[in-house]
Structure formats: C-alpha cells, structure tokens
mmCIF file of C-alpha atoms in Angstrom:
data_model
loop_
_atom_site.group_PDB
_atom_site.id
_atom_site.type_symbol
_atom_site.label_atom_id
_atom_site.label_comp_id
_atom_site.label_asym_id
_atom_site.label_seq_id
_atom_site.Cartn_x
_atom_site.Cartn_y
_atom_site.Cartn_z
ATOM 1 C CA MET A 20 -38.932 -18.114 -1.913
ATOM 2 C CA ILE A 21 -38.361 -14.473 -1.281
ATOM 3 C CA ALA A 22 -39.716 -13.217 -4.471
ATOM 4 C CA TRP A 23 -42.678 -15.538 -3.969
ATOM 5 C CA SER A 24 -43.250 -14.175 -0.450
ATOM 6 C CA GLY A 25 -43.046 -10.626 -1.731
ATOM 7 C CA ARG A 26 -45.439 -11.474 -4.418
ATOM 8 C CA LYS A 27 -47.816 -12.790 -1.836
ATOM 9 C CA LYS A 28 -47.608 -9.622 -0.153
ATOM 10 C CA ALA A 29 -48.429 -7.175 -2.925
ATOM 11 C CA LEU A 30 -51.564 -9.969 -3.648
ATOM 12 C CA MET A 31 -52.770 -9.457 -0.443
ATOM 13 C CA ILE A 32 -52.513 -5.937 -0.238
ATOM 14 C CA LEU A 33 -54.263 -5.714 -3.865
ATOM 15 C CA ALA A 34 -57.018 -7.805 -2.446
ATOM 16 C CA PHE A 35 -57.801 -5.713 0.187
ATOM 17 C CA ILE A 36 -57.487 -2.352 -1.387
ATOM 18 C CA GLY A 37 -58.948 -3.416 -4.857
ATOM 19 C CA PRO A 38 -62.607 -3.398 -3.754
ATOM 20 C CA THR A 39 -62.004 0.248 -2.683
ATOM 21 C CA LEU A 40 -59.860 1.221 -5.801
ATOM 22 C CA LEU A 41 -62.742 -0.578 -7.903
ATOM 23 C CA GLY A 42 -65.333 1.512 -6.188
ATOM 24 C CA ILE A 43 -63.458 4.805 -6.963
ATOM 25 C CA LEU A 44 -62.976 3.878 -10.301
ATOM 26 C CA LEU A 45 -66.679 3.314 -10.730
ATOM 27 C CA PHE A 46 -68.399 5.870 -9.047
ATOM 28 C CA ASN A 47 -65.845 8.740 -9.086
ATOM 29 C CA ILE A 48 -63.391 8.529 -11.875
ATOM 30 C CA TYR A 49 -65.626 7.278 -14.822
ATOM 31 C CA PRO A 50 -68.662 9.586 -13.853
ATOM 32 C CA ILE A 51 -66.300 12.712 -14.092
ATOM 33 C CA THR A 52 -64.603 11.434 -17.103
ATOM 34 C CA TYR A 53 -68.280 10.702 -18.601
ATOM 35 C CA ASN A 54 -69.321 14.004 -17.461
ATOM 36 C CA ILE A 55 -66.483 15.836 -19.453
ATOM 37 C CA PHE A 56 -67.037 13.813 -22.571
ATOM 38 C CA ILE A 57 -70.663 15.005 -22.562
ATOM 39 C CA SER A 58 -69.897 18.597 -21.985
ATOM 40 C CA PHE A 59 -68.542 18.620 -25.549
ATOM 41 C CA THR A 60 -70.999 17.412 -27.262
ATOM 42 C CA ASN A 61 -74.726 18.542 -28.189
ATOM 43 C CA ARG A 62 -76.715 15.672 -26.064
ATOM 44 C CA ASN A 63 -80.054 17.119 -25.555
ATOM 45 C CA GLN A 64 -83.867 15.757 -25.817
ATOM 46 C CA TYR A 65 -83.738 16.154 -29.570
ATOM 47 C CA HIS A 66 -80.190 14.070 -29.724
ATOM 48 C CA PRO A 67 -80.382 11.590 -26.725
ATOM 49 C CA ASN A 68 -78.564 8.783 -27.869
ATOM 50 C CA PRO A 69 -74.865 8.151 -28.649
ATOM 51 C CA ASP A 70 -73.201 7.661 -32.106
ATOM 52 C CA CYS A 71 -71.763 4.214 -31.345
ATOM 53 C CA SER A 72 -69.556 4.486 -34.704
ATOM 54 C CA ASP A 73 -67.393 6.959 -32.999
ATOM 55 C CA SER A 74 -64.126 5.432 -31.427
ATOM 56 C CA LEU A 75 -63.982 7.664 -28.374
ATOM 57 C CA THR A 76 -68.341 7.352 -27.560
ATOM 58 C CA SER A 77 -68.320 3.874 -28.164
ATOM 59 C CA ILE A 78 -65.604 3.447 -25.465
ATOM 60 C CA ILE A 79 -67.219 5.936 -22.818
ATOM 61 C CA GLU A 80 -71.081 5.580 -23.388
ATOM 62 C CA PRO A 81 -72.248 2.549 -21.749
ATOM 63 C CA THR A 82 -75.210 2.279 -24.097
ATOM 64 C CA CYS A 83 -72.431 1.645 -26.977
ATOM 65 C CA TRP A 84 -71.146 -1.441 -24.943
ATOM 66 C CA PRO A 85 -71.970 -4.998 -25.815
ATOM 67 C CA MET A 86 -73.916 -5.901 -22.899
ATOM 68 C CA PHE A 87 -75.999 -2.622 -23.124
ATOM 69 C CA LYS A 88 -76.119 -1.980 -26.946
ATOM 70 C CA GLU A 89 -79.761 -3.431 -27.368
ATOM 71 C CA SER A 90 -81.129 -0.321 -25.017
ATOM 72 C CA SER A 91 -79.726 2.266 -27.398
ATOM 73 C CA GLY A 92 -82.449 3.883 -29.102
ATOM 74 C CA ILE A 93 -82.845 4.881 -32.792
ATOM 75 C CA SER A 94 -83.281 8.959 -32.900
ATOM 76 C CA THR A 95 -80.737 11.108 -34.527
ATOM 77 C CA PRO A 96 -77.286 10.637 -32.175
ATOM 78 C CA TYR A 97 -75.773 13.325 -30.426
ATOM 79 C CA SER A 98 -72.322 14.580 -31.668
ATOM 80 C CA TYR A 99 -69.334 16.817 -30.711
ATOM 81 C CA GLN A 100 -70.149 20.582 -30.890
ATOM 82 C CA ASP A 101 -68.858 22.807 -33.299
ATOM 83 C CA PRO A 102 -66.944 24.504 -31.956
ATOM 84 C CA THR A 103 -66.224 21.975 -29.091
ATOM 85 C CA TYR A 104 -66.242 24.400 -26.630
ATOM 86 C CA LYS A 105 -69.802 25.713 -27.531
ATOM 87 C CA ASN A 106 -71.448 24.643 -24.086
ATOM 88 C CA TYR A 107 -68.674 26.674 -22.223
ATOM 89 C CA SER A 108 -68.883 29.420 -24.266
ATOM 90 C CA ASP A 109 -72.573 29.666 -24.292
ATOM 91 C CA LEU A 110 -72.433 29.722 -20.356
ATOM 92 C CA LEU A 111 -69.351 32.090 -20.008
ATOM 93 C CA GLY A 112 -69.441 34.042 -23.520
ATOM 94 C CA LYS A 113 -71.103 37.077 -22.192
ATOM 95 C CA LEU A 114 -68.784 37.046 -19.123
ATOM 96 C CA LEU A 115 -65.764 36.860 -21.202
ATOM 97 C CA SER A 116 -66.743 39.841 -23.476
ATOM 98 C CA SER A 117 -65.468 43.424 -23.290
ATOM 99 C CA THR A 118 -68.615 44.376 -20.870
ATOM 100 C CA GLY A 119 -68.326 41.049 -18.914
ATOM 101 C CA LEU A 120 -64.943 41.545 -18.000
ATOM 102 C CA LEU A 121 -64.943 45.118 -17.114
ATOM 103 C CA ALA A 122 -67.645 44.521 -14.714
ATOM 104 C CA LEU A 123 -65.684 41.250 -13.434
ATOM 105 C CA VAL A 124 -62.883 43.546 -12.800
ATOM 106 C CA GLN A 125 -65.260 46.306 -11.177
ATOM 107 C CA VAL A 126 -66.474 43.615 -8.482
ATOM 108 C CA VAL A 127 -62.883 42.233 -7.968
ATOM 109 C CA ILE A 128 -61.638 45.819 -7.211
ATOM 110 C CA CYS A 129 -64.430 45.918 -4.448
ATOM 111 C CA PHE A 130 -62.913 43.342 -2.481
ATOM 112 C CA ILE A 131 -59.564 45.064 -2.388
ATOM 113 C CA PRO A 132 -59.850 46.480 0.805
ATOM 114 C CA LEU A 133 -60.561 43.125 2.528
ATOM 115 C CA ILE A 134 -57.083 42.010 1.308
ATOM 116 C CA VAL A 135 -55.255 45.135 2.230
ATOM 117 C CA ILE A 136 -56.968 44.690 5.771
ATOM 118 C CA ALA A 137 -55.444 41.408 6.135
ATOM 119 C CA GLN A 138 -52.253 42.520 5.237
ATOM 120 C CA VAL A 139 -52.343 45.194 7.820
ATOM 121 C CA ASN A 140 -53.448 42.874 10.574
ATOM 122 C CA LYS A 141 -50.630 40.324 9.763
ATOM 123 C CA TYR A 142 -48.030 42.853 10.076
ATOM 124 C CA TYR A 143 -49.667 44.089 13.416
ATOM 125 C CA ASP A 144 -49.649 40.481 14.557
ATOM 126 C CA ARG A 145 -45.944 40.554 14.250
ATOM 127 C CA GLN A 146 -45.484 43.639 16.359
ATOM 128 C CA LEU A 147 -45.158 43.377 20.062
ATOM 129 C CA THR A 148 -47.960 46.020 20.563
ATOM 130 C CA ARG A 149 -51.034 46.721 18.498
ATOM 131 C CA PRO A 150 -51.990 50.402 18.044
ATOM 132 C CA VAL A 151 -55.287 49.188 17.060
ATOM 133 C CA SER A 152 -57.705 46.347 17.828
ATOM 134 C CA GLY A 153 -57.778 43.407 15.003
ATOM 135 C CA VAL A 154 -61.705 43.541 15.141
ATOM 136 C CA VAL A 155 -61.930 47.406 14.816
ATOM 137 C CA VAL A 156 -59.489 47.129 11.535
ATOM 138 C CA TRP A 157 -61.664 44.402 10.059
ATOM 139 C CA ILE A 158 -64.987 46.481 11.059
ATOM 140 C CA LEU A 159 -63.059 49.311 9.262
ATOM 141 C CA GLY A 160 -62.217 47.300 6.344
ATOM 142 C CA LEU A 161 -65.671 45.841 6.058
ATOM 143 C CA LEU A 162 -67.355 49.560 6.150
ATOM 144 C CA VAL A 163 -64.815 50.746 2.888
ATOM 145 C CA THR A 164 -65.856 47.246 1.424
ATOM 146 C CA ALA A 165 -69.365 48.200 1.516
ATOM 147 C CA ILE A 166 -68.991 51.670 0.286
ATOM 148 C CA VAL A 167 -66.725 50.563 -2.409
ATOM 149 C CA PHE A 168 -69.350 47.970 -3.458
ATOM 150 C CA TRP A 169 -72.017 50.321 -3.267
ATOM 151 C CA LEU A 170 -70.373 52.994 -5.809
ATOM 152 C CA ILE A 171 -68.478 50.621 -8.107
ATOM 153 C CA GLY A 172 -69.840 47.228 -7.527
ATOM 154 C CA ARG A 173 -73.398 47.211 -7.390
ATOM 155 C CA PRO A 174 -73.735 48.640 -11.142
ATOM 156 C CA ALA A 175 -71.628 46.026 -12.385
ATOM 157 C CA MET A 176 -73.502 43.383 -10.471
ATOM 158 C CA ASN A 177 -76.643 44.547 -12.463
ATOM 159 C CA THR A 178 -74.493 44.528 -15.750
ATOM 160 C CA LEU A 179 -73.250 40.910 -15.137
ATOM 161 C CA GLN A 180 -76.946 39.678 -14.272
ATOM 162 C CA ALA A 181 -78.331 41.441 -16.878
ATOM 163 C CA ASP A 182 -76.112 39.166 -19.332
ATOM 164 C CA SER A 183 -75.596 35.972 -17.759
ATOM 165 C CA ASP A 184 -77.705 33.096 -16.046
ATOM 166 C CA PHE A 185 -74.646 31.586 -15.193
ATOM 167 C CA PHE A 186 -73.181 34.435 -13.031
ATOM 168 C CA ILE A 187 -76.892 35.032 -11.459
ATOM 169 C CA VAL A 188 -76.807 31.281 -10.277
ATOM 170 C CA VAL A 189 -73.012 31.058 -8.980
ATOM 171 C CA PHE A 190 -73.151 34.669 -7.337
ATOM 172 C CA ARG A 191 -76.409 33.964 -5.573
ATOM 173 C CA THR A 192 -74.862 30.496 -4.075
ATOM 174 C CA ILE A 193 -71.546 32.218 -3.306
ATOM 175 C CA LEU A 194 -73.619 35.256 -1.354
ATOM 176 C CA PHE A 195 -75.433 32.421 0.530
ATOM 177 C CA VAL A 196 -72.391 30.658 1.546
ATOM 178 C CA ILE A 197 -70.786 33.961 2.652
ATOM 179 C CA ILE A 198 -74.034 34.749 4.426
ATOM 180 C CA THR A 199 -74.792 31.229 6.172
ATOM 181 C CA THR A 200 -70.845 30.343 7.068
ATOM 182 C CA PRO A 201 -70.205 33.031 9.418
ATOM 183 C CA ILE A 202 -73.655 32.636 10.933
ATOM 184 C CA ASN A 203 -73.211 29.243 11.552
ATOM 185 C CA TYR A 204 -70.004 29.916 13.118
ATOM 186 C CA ILE A 205 -70.871 32.688 15.265
ATOM 187 C CA PHE A 206 -73.978 30.601 16.437
ATOM 188 C CA GLY A 207 -72.375 27.495 17.185
ATOM 189 C CA LEU A 208 -69.535 29.332 18.852
ATOM 190 C CA ALA A 209 -71.894 30.983 21.107
ATOM 191 C CA LEU A 210 -73.716 27.866 22.129
ATOM 192 C CA ALA A 211 -70.605 26.066 22.473
ATOM 193 C CA LEU A 212 -69.039 28.604 24.919
ATOM 194 C CA VAL A 213 -72.323 28.681 26.900
ATOM 195 C CA LEU A 214 -72.271 24.924 27.089
ATOM 196 C CA ASN A 215 -68.325 24.704 27.859
ATOM 197 C CA THR A 216 -68.823 26.644 31.107
ATOM 198 C CA GLU A 217 -68.979 24.391 34.136
ATOM 199 C CA TYR A 218 -71.815 26.695 35.983
ATOM 200 C CA ILE A 219 -74.627 25.418 33.851
ATOM 201 C CA LYS A 220 -76.303 22.697 35.085
ATOM 202 C CA GLY A 221 -77.595 19.945 32.798
ATOM 203 C CA ARG A 222 -74.875 20.593 29.916
ATOM 204 C CA THR A 223 -75.369 16.983 28.871
ATOM 205 C CA PHE A 224 -79.029 17.419 28.022
ATOM 206 C CA PHE A 225 -78.528 20.597 26.102
ATOM 207 C CA ARG A 226 -75.448 18.999 23.996
ATOM 208 C CA THR A 227 -77.815 16.097 23.425
ATOM 209 C CA VAL A 228 -80.911 18.697 22.070
ATOM 210 C CA MET A 229 -78.221 20.757 20.206
ATOM 211 C CA ILE A 230 -77.474 17.514 17.918
ATOM 212 C CA ILE A 231 -81.154 16.739 17.103
ATOM 213 C CA PRO A 232 -81.311 19.111 14.162
ATOM 214 C CA TRP A 233 -77.888 17.542 12.520
ATOM 215 C CA ALA A 234 -79.476 14.132 13.113
ATOM 216 C CA ALA A 235 -82.798 15.424 11.716
ATOM 217 C CA SER A 236 -80.901 16.352 8.602
ATOM 218 C CA THR A 237 -80.545 12.934 7.791
ATOM 219 C CA MET A 238 -84.661 13.206 7.016
ATOM 220 C CA PHE A 239 -84.175 16.490 5.518
ATOM 221 C CA ILE A 240 -86.940 16.046 3.078
ATOM 222 C CA ILE A 241 -89.366 15.557 5.738
ATOM 223 C CA MET A 242 -87.935 18.241 7.899
ATOM 224 C CA SER A 243 -87.741 21.146 5.120
ATOM 225 C CA LEU A 244 -91.525 20.013 4.236
ATOM 226 C CA VAL A 245 -92.090 20.925 7.866
ATOM 227 C CA TRP A 246 -90.516 24.108 7.615
ATOM 228 C CA GLN A 247 -92.103 25.012 4.087
ATOM 229 C CA PHE A 248 -95.655 23.950 5.957
ATOM 230 C CA PHE A 249 -94.609 26.921 8.670
ATOM 231 C CA PHE A 250 -93.967 29.685 6.066
ATOM 232 C CA ARG A 251 -97.009 29.024 3.975
ATOM 233 C CA ASP A 252 -99.347 32.008 3.233
ATOM 234 C CA VAL A 253 -101.823 29.901 5.718
ATOM 235 C CA GLY A 254 -98.990 28.290 7.589
ATOM 236 C CA VAL A 255 -98.360 28.355 11.295
ATOM 237 C CA ILE A 256 -96.332 31.349 11.450
ATOM 238 C CA ASN A 257 -98.950 33.719 9.560
ATOM 239 C CA GLN A 258 -101.623 32.143 11.820
ATOM 240 C CA LEU A 259 -99.738 32.776 14.934
ATOM 241 C CA LEU A 260 -99.283 36.516 13.773
ATOM 242 C CA ASN A 261 -103.337 36.805 12.492
ATOM 243 C CA ILE A 262 -104.236 36.052 16.242
ATOM 244 C CA ILE A 263 -102.238 39.347 17.488
ATOM 245 C CA GLY A 264 -103.576 41.060 14.381
ATOM 246 C CA ILE A 265 -100.570 41.274 12.416
ATOM 247 C CA THR A 266 -100.998 40.553 8.291
ATOM 248 C CA GLY A 267 -97.819 37.918 7.804
ATOM 249 C CA PRO A 268 -96.133 38.486 4.556
ATOM 250 C CA ALA A 269 -95.792 35.733 1.608
ATOM 251 C CA TRP A 270 -92.742 34.244 2.684
ATOM 252 C CA LEU A 271 -92.315 31.714 -0.103
ATOM 253 C CA LEU A 272 -93.399 34.489 -2.765
ATOM 254 C CA ASP A 273 -91.111 37.462 -1.977
ATOM 255 C CA PRO A 274 -87.777 36.522 -3.587
ATOM 256 C CA THR A 275 -85.739 38.513 -0.746
ATOM 257 C CA ILE A 276 -88.039 37.048 2.220
ATOM 258 C CA ALA A 277 -87.670 33.516 0.362
ATOM 259 C CA PHE A 278 -84.158 33.507 0.216
ATOM 260 C CA GLY A 279 -83.945 34.464 3.744
ATOM 261 C CA VAL A 280 -86.178 31.408 4.864
ATOM 262 C CA VAL A 281 -83.916 29.005 2.978
ATOM 263 C CA ILE A 282 -80.921 30.728 5.050
ATOM 264 C CA LEU A 283 -82.972 30.293 8.083
ATOM 265 C CA VAL A 284 -83.519 26.665 7.426
ATOM 266 C CA ASN A 285 -79.913 26.042 6.161
ATOM 267 C CA LEU A 286 -78.852 27.657 9.885
ATOM 268 C CA TRP A 287 -80.893 25.078 11.840
ATOM 269 C CA PHE A 288 -79.777 22.121 9.791
ATOM 270 C CA SER A 289 -76.178 23.160 9.745
ATOM 271 C CA PHE A 290 -74.973 24.907 13.231
ATOM 272 C CA PRO A 291 -74.826 21.686 15.042
ATOM 273 C CA PHE A 292 -72.015 21.067 12.925
ATOM 274 C CA CYS A 293 -70.222 23.725 13.991
ATOM 275 C CA PHE A 294 -71.312 23.775 17.521
ATOM 276 C CA ASN A 295 -69.830 20.029 18.013
ATOM 277 C CA ILE A 296 -66.715 20.663 16.399
ATOM 278 C CA ILE A 297 -66.062 24.062 18.441
ATOM 279 C CA LEU A 298 -66.796 22.272 21.421
ATOM 280 C CA GLY A 299 -64.607 19.250 20.914
ATOM 281 C CA ALA A 300 -61.768 22.209 20.449
ATOM 282 C CA LEU A 301 -62.647 23.841 23.322
ATOM 283 C CA GLN A 302 -62.487 21.208 25.415
ATOM 284 C CA SER A 303 -59.224 20.092 24.254
ATOM 285 C CA ILE A 304 -57.484 23.505 25.222
ATOM 286 C CA PRO A 305 -55.687 23.063 28.493
ATOM 287 C CA ALA A 306 -56.769 24.620 31.689
ATOM 288 C CA ASP A 307 -53.767 26.115 32.727
ATOM 289 C CA GLN A 308 -53.812 28.325 30.171
ATOM 290 C CA TYR A 309 -57.111 30.444 31.391
ATOM 291 C CA GLU A 310 -55.146 29.964 34.878
ATOM 292 C CA ALA A 311 -52.679 31.904 33.925
ATOM 293 C CA ALA A 312 -54.643 34.370 32.124
ATOM 294 C CA ASP A 313 -56.325 34.672 35.272
ATOM 295 C CA MET A 314 -53.375 35.181 37.466
ATOM 296 C CA ASP A 315 -52.385 37.967 34.923
ATOM 297 C CA GLY A 316 -55.600 39.804 35.409
ATOM 298 C CA ALA A 317 -56.819 39.084 31.670
ATOM 299 C CA THR A 318 -60.602 39.912 30.908
ATOM 300 C CA TYR A 319 -62.838 37.442 29.488
ATOM 301 C CA TRP A 320 -62.626 39.106 26.473
ATOM 302 C CA GLN A 321 -58.864 39.023 26.131
ATOM 303 C CA GLN A 322 -58.958 35.450 27.126
ATOM 304 C CA LEU A 323 -61.520 34.788 24.378
ATOM 305 C CA MET A 324 -59.615 36.557 21.371
ATOM 306 C CA ASN A 325 -55.749 35.545 22.662
ATOM 307 C CA ILE A 326 -56.379 32.085 23.871
ATOM 308 C CA THR A 327 -59.489 30.449 23.145
ATOM 309 C CA LEU A 328 -59.698 31.542 19.281
ATOM 310 C CA PRO A 329 -56.398 30.883 18.080
ATOM 311 C CA LEU A 330 -56.460 27.544 19.656
ATOM 312 C CA ILE A 331 -59.473 26.189 18.311
ATOM 313 C CA ARG A 332 -58.658 27.648 15.009
ATOM 314 C CA PRO A 333 -56.972 24.269 13.659
ATOM 315 C CA ALA A 334 -60.066 22.414 14.146
ATOM 316 C CA VAL A 335 -62.411 25.022 12.893
ATOM 317 C CA VAL A 336 -61.402 26.566 9.925
ATOM 318 C CA PRO A 337 -61.015 23.267 7.927
ATOM 319 C CA ALA A 338 -64.478 22.219 9.129
ATOM 320 C CA ILE A 339 -65.932 25.313 7.935
ATOM 321 C CA VAL A 340 -64.335 25.276 4.555
ATOM 322 C CA LEU A 341 -65.380 21.866 3.989
ATOM 323 C CA SER A 342 -68.895 22.706 5.335
ATOM 324 C CA ALA A 343 -69.094 25.680 2.910
ATOM 325 C CA ILE A 344 -67.914 23.365 -0.003
ATOM 326 C CA GLY A 345 -70.589 20.588 0.970
ATOM 327 C CA ALA A 346 -74.165 19.895 1.441
ATOM 328 C CA GLY A 347 -74.599 23.276 3.554
ATOM 329 C CA GLY A 348 -73.134 25.609 0.637
ATOM 330 C CA PHE A 349 -72.589 24.674 -2.721
ATOM 331 C CA GLN A 350 -73.889 21.308 -2.825
ATOM 332 C CA MET A 351 -77.254 22.707 -1.318
ATOM 333 C CA PHE A 352 -80.068 20.828 -3.227
ATOM 334 C CA GLY A 353 -82.626 19.238 -1.104
ATOM 335 C CA THR A 354 -83.602 21.736 1.421
ATOM 336 C CA VAL A 355 -84.032 24.449 -1.058
ATOM 337 C CA TRP A 356 -85.979 22.220 -3.491
ATOM 338 C CA ALA A 357 -88.575 21.015 -1.167
ATOM 339 C CA ILE A 358 -89.218 24.451 0.287
ATOM 340 C CA THR A 359 -88.815 26.693 -2.871
ATOM 341 C CA ALA A 360 -87.548 24.428 -5.699
ATOM 342 C CA GLY A 361 -85.807 27.487 -6.445
ATOM 343 C CA GLY A 362 -88.327 29.991 -6.780
ATOM 344 C CA PRO A 363 -90.184 32.119 -6.279
ATOM 345 C CA SER A 364 -89.966 32.798 -10.388
ATOM 346 C CA ARG A 365 -88.270 36.010 -11.759
ATOM 347 C CA GLY A 366 -89.578 35.250 -15.464
ATOM 348 C CA ALA A 367 -89.335 32.700 -18.107
ATOM 349 C CA GLY A 368 -86.170 31.396 -18.949
ATOM 350 C CA VAL A 369 -84.527 33.555 -15.970
ATOM 351 C CA PRO A 370 -83.051 31.481 -12.566
ATOM 352 C CA GLY A 371 -85.399 31.659 -9.616
ATOM 353 C CA SER A 372 -84.967 33.885 -6.654
ATOM 354 C CA THR A 373 -83.582 30.733 -4.486
ATOM 355 C CA GLU A 374 -81.952 28.932 -7.484
ATOM 356 C CA LEU A 375 -78.397 27.722 -6.322
ATOM 357 C CA VAL A 376 -75.856 26.009 -8.612
ATOM 358 C CA MET A 377 -77.359 22.344 -7.856
ATOM 359 C CA ILE A 378 -80.966 23.607 -8.507
ATOM 360 C CA TYR A 379 -79.786 25.086 -11.826
ATOM 361 C CA ALA A 380 -78.017 21.620 -12.752
ATOM 362 C CA TYR A 381 -81.015 19.699 -11.632
ATOM 363 C CA LYS A 382 -83.249 21.873 -13.991
ATOM 364 C CA GLN A 383 -81.091 21.846 -16.834
ATOM 365 C CA VAL A 384 -80.862 18.023 -16.738
ATOM 366 C CA PHE A 385 -84.503 17.019 -15.634
ATOM 367 C CA GLN A 386 -86.868 19.985 -16.943
ATOM 368 C CA ASN A 387 -84.732 21.360 -19.766
ATOM 369 C CA ASN A 388 -82.997 18.143 -21.000
ATOM 370 C CA ALA A 389 -80.111 20.127 -21.589
ATOM 371 C CA TYR A 390 -77.710 17.299 -20.677
ATOM 372 C CA ALA A 391 -74.276 18.557 -22.232
ATOM 373 C CA LEU A 392 -74.807 22.426 -21.188
ATOM 374 C CA ALA A 393 -75.652 20.766 -17.569
ATOM 375 C CA GLY A 394 -72.286 18.749 -18.017
ATOM 376 C CA ALA A 395 -70.412 21.931 -18.753
ATOM 377 C CA PHE A 396 -71.807 23.932 -16.189
ATOM 378 C CA ALA A 397 -70.995 20.843 -13.383
ATOM 379 C CA VAL A 398 -67.258 20.695 -15.061
ATOM 380 C CA ILE A 399 -66.778 24.731 -14.115
ATOM 381 C CA ILE A 400 -68.236 24.077 -10.803
ATOM 382 C CA PHE A 401 -65.846 20.837 -10.205
ATOM 383 C CA ILE A 402 -62.904 23.032 -11.058
ATOM 384 C CA PHE A 403 -63.972 25.783 -8.812
ATOM 385 C CA LEU A 404 -64.775 23.429 -5.693
ATOM 386 C CA PHE A 405 -61.734 21.312 -6.516
ATOM 387 C CA ILE A 406 -59.517 24.893 -5.765
ATOM 388 C CA MET A 407 -61.554 25.416 -2.984
ATOM 389 C CA THR A 408 -60.728 21.553 -1.672
ATOM 390 C CA LEU A 409 -57.064 22.219 -2.454
ATOM 391 C CA TYR A 410 -57.378 25.556 -0.187
ATOM 392 C CA SER A 411 -58.422 23.821 2.370
ATOM 393 C CA LEU A 412 -55.812 20.846 2.401
ATOM 394 C CA ARG A 413 -53.339 24.042 2.362
ATOM 395 C CA ILE A 414 -55.315 25.647 5.462
ATOM 396 C CA THR A 415 -55.397 22.307 7.157
ATOM 397 C CA ARG A 416 -51.095 22.091 6.888
ATOM 398 C CA MET A 417 -51.024 25.789 7.929
ATOM 399 C CA THR A 418 -52.738 24.889 11.115
ATOM 400 C CA LYS A 419 -51.872 21.497 12.178
ATOM 401 C CA GLY A 420 -48.858 22.397 14.315
ATOM 402 C CA ALA A 421 -50.643 24.877 16.433
ATOM 403 C CA TYR A 422 -50.750 22.206 19.534
ATOM 404 C CA GLU A 423 -47.138 20.829 18.661
#
C-alpha cells in the first residue's frame, strides 16, 4: 500500500512536470544539440540535405525520420567536415595565428589598469578611512586605460579587424554592450532618483509614461521603422534641421553616426527596464537609513554613495548583466535589422558597420546559406553567453544577503 502510494505520488509529480520537461527537451535541448551537430558538417546551399545512411545523422536530422523522410531532397548530401573542426578554424583560425594571438594579448594588456584599480578599491574599502574617493580612483583608471589602449590596443585592433570577420562582429557587439549598458543604467538611475522624490507632483503619471517605451518594445519592428523614418535623409529630423538652415547628415549612411543611432534607439527601448528595477529597489530602502544620515550631517552625495547605491546593488547588478546578455545586448536583432539591416556597407564580403552577432548569424544562414558556418558561430557565442550567465548567477549569490 505504501509502495503504491509512493508510486502514485511520483506519477502525479511526473504528470505536472512532464509537459515542461518535454518542452525543454523539444525547444531547448534538441535545437542546441542539432546546432552543435550541424557545426561539424559542410551543410550549405550546395549540400542542403542529410546523408541518412550515417547513423548519427539518421538520429539527429528530422528529415531522416520515417514521418518526414519523404521531404528529403535528392541533391548531394552534406557530410562531416575534413577536418571536423574546419568551420571553427575558419572562424578562429586567423585569431589563433601567431600574429592574431599577439594582437589579442596586446588588447588584454590594455585592461590590466582596470583590474588593478578594482583591487585598489577593494583594499581601500576594507580600511577605516579612504585617502582617495572611489570615483576618483576609477576616473584615473579609465584615463590610464584609454592612454594604454591608444598606444598599444589601437594598432592591435587594426590587425585583428583586418584578419577576422568574426573578431569584427564580436568586438563590435561587445563595444555596443559596453556603451549601452552604463548609459541605460545611469539614465534609469537618474530618472528613478527624481521620481522617487516625494516633492515631485504627478509621480504616478510620470512613472506610467516611463513604461511606454518598454511596452512599445513588444512592437519593436514597427517602432524601429518609426525611428528609421526620423533618421532618413529626408526624414523628420533633417526636415527640422533644414527649417533652421542646417544641412542634416546622412544619419544611416555614415558608419559612426549609424552606430550611434542604433545606440540611441536601444536606449529608448531599454532604459525603462533599468528604471523600474532601480525604482523598486529604491522604495525598498528603509527610510530610517536616510534619517540617521541626516542627523549625522551627511550630504546628498554621501547618502547616494554610501546608502543608496550599495543597497540597490543586489537587485540592479544581476538585472544589468542579464540585460547585457539578452535582447538589449548580445541578442539584439530586430531593432538593428529594421533600422540599418547591419549597414552601412563597408565593402563586399565585409560585415556592415552595425552588424552585430545576431545580424551576422542571420546573414550567414538566410543570405549566404552557410548553415554549418553559422552553426559554429552560434556555438561559440553560446559558450560565451553561458559563461556570462554563470557569472551573473555568481553575482546574484554574492549580493543576495545584502538585506539579511
């Protein structure tokens, strides 16, 4: 009787979690496995169909399954690459050459000052008094990093960009994330601090207005096309500039300006997320913290640096990391595609000026029909994002005890 009761309980649990596990298997595990498999083959427009005589292919490839086998084509089937890792070597080969590795080392050296500054700040945080403000230390660190990058990193970057499309696309995406993430955070923090002040009238109305861009992101293609209309040569912005006698630039044809336009539109879509997270964190800070600080004579800046920012960190930092990984960062596609489609062009066979990783992968699949190469590219990006996700979980564990 007890054994049957235990079996019945297990079946009931399985009945509840079974559909979820099946969904994860079909829509997560299988696509990842299939993509990894494809990345080791030569599948492209000339070899689009599988070789169902291969045992592994017959298991993984759906068109080899009995219910779909009639849909399989008759052209030359794809096979494993020779060597098997050829797609990965095509993407990373030049980066792993002696010249590429030397250039990568030079780029890494440029960021050593930031690591040193972080350790110095940690050391000062453990002391009773700080001889130098943390903000000043970081400003000096960024200044030294900029100088080192100009002297060492810039030539190395030119070498890497000349040798590898992969590096161009990945570096541009990282640069996009590095620029947009702090801007979104600072903009969201500033608005949250203002609208969290009790002296502001109509706070509820303004908070609702702040959510509109975030809600509009569900229709991001339409809203992105609206932004594209603003920045066209004969768009709204240039028409307004013409009225006051200023000739507007070719916003979407200049590589640097087009990249800035994408950053601006991403800010409009993304800052409400940071705003809402920060506002919620601000409202959870006990008021007696500020009352005690006022009695001690602390200035607004001191309260911000020593009370507000440390206490909102547990909620904000994981959200920022996940935002950088998600649709506002490495998975950015729809907005860029609707506005520039990865352009303006930098020449035949060269990634466009706003071509981020998702745009590059899309073009490899749907324009170049290089399915296997795109698969290898996706695997590399997946590993990179997986590491970033683990890092975000580590940050979450580090900060979860802040309120305890």
